CSV table of C-alpha atoms in Angstrom, one decimal:
chain,number,residue,atom,x,y,z
D,884,MET,CA,51.5,-43.8,8.5
D,885,THR,CA,49.1,-43.2,5.4
D,886,MET,CA,46.8,-40.3,5.4
D,887,ALA,CA,43.8,-40.8,4.1
D,888,THR,CA,42.3,-38.2,1.3
D,889,LYS,CA,39.7,-35.9,3.3
D,890,SER,CA,36.8,-34.2,1.1
D,891,ILE,CA,34.5,-31.1,2.5
D,892,GLU,CA,31.6,-33.6,1.9
D,893,CYS,CA,33.3,-35.5,4.9
D,894,LEU,CA,32.3,-32.6,7.4
D,895,PRO,CA,29.6,-33.0,10.0
D,896,ASN,CA,26.4,-32.1,9.6
D,897,GLU,CA,26.5,-28.9,12.3
D,898,LEU,CA,29.5,-27.6,9.8
D,899,TRP,CA,27.3,-27.8,6.8
D,900,LEU,CA,24.2,-26.2,8.6
D,901,LEU,CA,26.6,-23.5,9.9
D,902,PHE,CA,28.0,-23.0,6.4
D,903,MET,CA,24.4,-22.8,4.6
D,904,SER,CA,23.3,-20.2,7.3
D,905,PHE,CA,25.2,-17.7,5.5
D,906,LEU,CA,24.0,-18.2,2.1
D,907,SER,CA,20.6,-17.2,0.7
D,908,PRO,CA,18.4,-20.0,-0.9
D,909,ILE,CA,19.4,-19.0,-4.1
D,910,ASP,CA,23.0,-19.6,-3.8
D,911,LEU,CA,22.5,-22.5,-1.5
D,912,TYR,CA,20.6,-24.3,-4.3
D,913,ARG,CA,23.0,-23.4,-7.0
D,914,ALA,CA,25.9,-24.5,-5.4
D,915,LEU,CA,24.7,-27.7,-3.5
D,916,VAL,CA,21.5,-29.2,-4.9
D,917,GLY,CA,22.1,-32.5,-6.4
D,918,LEU,CA,25.8,-32.9,-4.6
D,919,ASN,CA,24.9,-35.6,-2.9
D,920,HIS,CA,21.6,-37.3,-1.0
D,921,ARG,CA,22.9,-36.1,2.6
D,922,ILE,CA,23.6,-32.7,1.4
D,923,ASP,CA,20.4,-32.3,-0.6
D,924,CYS,CA,18.8,-33.7,3.0
D,925,LEU,CA,20.3,-30.9,4.9
D,926,LEU,CA,19.8,-28.3,2.1
D,927,PHE,CA,15.9,-28.9,2.1
D,928,ALA,CA,16.0,-29.1,6.1
D,929,MET,CA,17.9,-25.6,6.0
D,930,THR,CA,15.6,-23.9,3.9
D,931,PRO,CA,11.9,-25.9,4.0
D,932,ARG,CA,9.8,-23.0,2.8
D,933,PRO,CA,12.1,-20.6,0.9
D,934,ILE,CA,10.4,-17.2,0.1
D,935,LEU,CA,11.2,-15.2,-3.0
D,936,ASP,CA,11.0,-11.1,-2.1
D,937,THR,CA,11.0,-9.2,-5.1
D,938,SER,CA,12.2,-6.4,-2.8
D,939,GLN,CA,15.4,-7.6,-2.3
D,940,CYS,CA,16.2,-8.1,-6.1
D,941,GLY,CA,19.0,-5.8,-7.1
D,942,ASP,CA,20.7,-5.4,-3.8
D,943,SER,CA,23.1,-8.1,-2.2
D,944,SER,CA,20.4,-10.6,-1.5
D,945,ILE,CA,19.3,-11.4,-5.5
D,946,ARG,CA,20.9,-10.6,-8.2
D,947,LEU,CA,18.3,-10.0,-11.3
D,948,SER,CA,20.7,-12.5,-13.3
D,949,ASP,CA,19.6,-15.2,-10.6
D,950,MET,CA,16.2,-14.3,-10.8
D,951,ARG,CA,16.4,-14.8,-14.5
D,952,GLN,CA,18.0,-18.3,-14.1
D,953,LEU,CA,15.5,-19.3,-11.7
D,954,LEU,CA,12.5,-18.1,-13.6
D,955,GLU,CA,14.1,-20.0,-16.6
D,956,GLY,CA,14.0,-23.4,-14.8
D,957,LYS,CA,16.9,-24.9,-17.1
D,958,ASP,CA,19.2,-26.1,-14.2
D,959,ASN,CA,18.5,-28.8,-11.7
D,960,TRP,CA,19.0,-25.9,-8.7
D,961,SER,CA,16.0,-23.8,-10.3
D,962,LYS,CA,13.7,-26.6,-10.8
D,963,TYR,CA,14.2,-27.8,-7.2
D,964,LEU,CA,13.9,-24.0,-5.8
D,965,LEU,CA,11.1,-23.4,-8.2
D,966,SER,CA,9.0,-26.3,-6.9
D,967,SER,CA,9.6,-25.5,-3.2
D,968,ILE,CA,8.9,-21.9,-3.2
D,969,GLU,CA,5.9,-21.2,-0.9
D,970,THR,CA,5.7,-17.7,-0.5
D,971,ILE,CA,5.9,-14.7,-3.0
D,972,ARG,CA,6.5,-11.0,-2.1
D,973,LEU,CA,5.7,-8.9,-5.2
D,974,SER,CA,6.7,-5.4,-4.7
D,975,GLY,CA,6.8,-2.4,-7.5
D,976,THR,CA,10.3,-3.3,-8.8
D,977,LEU,CA,12.2,-4.7,-12.0
D,978,ALA,CA,12.2,-8.2,-10.9
D,979,SER,CA,8.4,-8.0,-10.1
D,980,ASP,CA,7.7,-6.7,-13.5
D,981,ALA,CA,10.1,-9.4,-15.0
D,982,LEU,CA,8.2,-12.3,-12.8
D,983,SER,CA,4.6,-11.3,-13.6
D,984,ASP,CA,5.9,-10.9,-17.6
D,985,HIS,CA,5.4,-6.9,-17.7
D,986,PHE,CA,5.2,-5.6,-21.0
D,987,GLN,CA,7.8,-2.8,-19.7
D,988,SER,CA,10.1,-4.9,-18.5
D,989,PRO,CA,13.5,-4.3,-19.8
D,990,ILE,CA,14.2,-8.3,-19.0
D,991,GLN,CA,12.2,-10.5,-21.5
D,992,LEU,CA,11.4,-13.8,-20.1
D,993,SER,CA,8.7,-14.6,-23.2
D,994,SER,CA,10.8,-18.0,-23.6
D,995,ILE,CA,9.0,-19.3,-20.3
D,996,ASN,CA,5.5,-19.5,-19.0
D,997,THR,CA,5.4,-17.3,-16.4
D,998,SER,CA,1.8,-18.4,-15.2
D,999,PHE,CA,2.2,-18.8,-11.3
D,1000,SER,CA,0.4,-21.9,-11.2
D,1001,ILE,CA,3.1,-23.5,-13.5
D,1002,LEU,CA,6.1,-21.7,-11.9
D,1003,PHE,CA,5.4,-22.3,-8.7
D,1004,PRO,CA,3.5,-25.4,-7.9
D,1005,SER,CA,3.7,-25.0,-4.1
D,1006,LEU,CA,2.6,-21.5,-3.9
D,1007,ARG,CA,0.8,-21.2,-0.9
D,1008,ARG,CA,1.0,-17.2,0.2
D,1009,LEU,CA,1.2,-14.3,-2.3
D,1010,TYR,CA,1.8,-10.6,-1.0
D,1011,VAL,CA,1.1,-7.9,-3.5
D,1012,THR,CA,1.8,-4.2,-2.7
D,1013,GLU,CA,0.2,-1.2,-4.2
D,1014,GLU,CA,3.4,-0.2,-6.5
D,1015,ALA,CA,3.2,-3.7,-8.1
D,1016,ILE,CA,-0.7,-3.6,-8.2
D,1017,HIS,CA,0.1,-0.3,-10.9
D,1018,ARG,CA,2.8,-2.2,-12.7
D,1019,ILE,CA,1.3,-5.7,-13.4
D,1020,ASP,CA,-1.6,-7.4,-14.7
D,1021,ILE,CA,-2.9,-8.5,-11.7
D,1022,LEU,CA,-5.6,-11.1,-13.2
D,1023,LYS,CA,-2.4,-12.8,-15.1
D,1024,LEU,CA,-1.0,-13.8,-11.4
D,1025,PHE,CA,-4.1,-16.0,-10.5
D,1026,LEU,CA,-5.6,-17.1,-14.0
D,1027,PRO,CA,-5.0,-20.3,-14.5
D,1028,LEU,CA,-6.0,-20.5,-10.8
D,1029,PRO,CA,-3.2,-22.0,-8.9
D,1030,LYS,CA,-4.1,-25.1,-7.0
D,1031,ALA,CA,-2.1,-24.4,-3.7
D,1032,LEU,CA,-2.5,-21.0,-3.1
D,1033,ARG,CA,-4.4,-20.3,-0.2
D,1034,TYR,CA,-3.6,-16.6,1.3
D,1035,VAL,CA,-3.5,-13.8,-0.8
D,1036,ASN,CA,-2.5,-10.3,0.8
D,1037,PHE,CA,-3.1,-7.0,-1.0
D,1038,THR,CA,-1.2,-4.0,0.7
D,1039,PHE,CA,-2.5,-0.2,-0.2
D,1040,GLU,CA,-0.7,2.7,1.2
D,1041,THR,CA,-2.8,5.4,1.4
D,1042,SER,CA,-6.6,6.7,1.1
D,1043,SER,CA,-5.7,8.6,-2.1
D,1044,THR,CA,-5.2,5.4,-3.9
D,1045,CYS,CA,-8.7,4.1,-3.1
D,1046,SER,CA,-9.5,3.6,-7.0
D,1047,SER,CA,-6.7,1.0,-7.2
D,1048,TYR,CA,-8.3,-0.6,-4.1
D,1049,TYR,CA,-11.8,-0.8,-6.1
D,1050,GLU,CA,-10.1,-1.5,-9.2
D,1051,THR,CA,-8.2,-4.7,-7.6
D,1052,LEU,CA,-11.6,-5.8,-5.8
D,1053,TYR,CA,-13.6,-5.0,-8.8
D,1054,LYS,CA,-11.1,-7.7,-10.8
D,1055,PHE,CA,-11.5,-10.3,-8.0
D,1056,ILE,CA,-15.6,-10.1,-8.2
D,1057,VAL,CA,-16.2,-10.4,-11.6
D,1058,ARG,CA,-14.1,-13.2,-12.3
D,1059,GLY,CA,-15.1,-14.9,-9.1
D,1060,LEU,CA,-11.6,-15.5,-7.5
D,1061,SER,CA,-11.6,-16.3,-4.3
D,1062,PHE,CA,-9.1,-18.1,-1.7
D,1063,TYR,CA,-8.7,-19.4,1.8
D,1064,SER,CA,-7.8,-16.2,2.8
D,1065,MET,CA,-7.8,-12.7,1.1
D,1066,VAL,CA,-6.7,-9.5,2.8
D,1067,PHE,CA,-7.0,-6.0,1.4
D,1068,ASP,CA,-5.1,-4.1,3.6
D,1069,VAL,CA,-5.1,-0.3,3.7
D,1070,LYS,CA,-2.4,1.6,5.6
D,1071,ASN,CA,-2.3,5.3,6.3
D,1072,GLY,CA,-5.8,6.1,6.0
D,1073,LYS,CA,-9.4,5.4,5.5
D,1074,PHE,CA,-11.4,4.8,2.4
D,1075,LEU,CA,-14.4,7.1,2.3
D,1076,LYS,CA,-17.5,6.8,0.6
């Protein structure tokens, strides 16, 4: 009796999907993209609209080295993932600074063009917290204007920072920037005239 050699690629789809459910999108794309057509289809079905949440960077979810490799876009996995990201959440973290090419960021990504319209061609939703607004140049995120971007949400924490709110709003008005849906959300307070 002869035994045929088996490989991991012969596993049924259900086991692959179970295996994939334990990995983050970055780990999934790094490990599996380009393995074969079947695995690519399962991978894209498992993560149809990946979210890049910079508040998760630095903990066990996303390592800063992964973020750097993703933004450089040199590998197949990073090219696929960059082109499929539809939602980005920017918070006041080192990863947000690196992503928006902040001048004080210790992570230098000057070798790449960090324009959102080029890096993330499928970007449809952008969430920005007040901490990120203080640390990055907001207009740099939107110029040149991303074609796919439809939803922009800014979150301001308290009424004590109403100047941030008005400055951000003013920049949008002066540049004539508008999107299908723009939300300027204020938590824990009201703005007074």
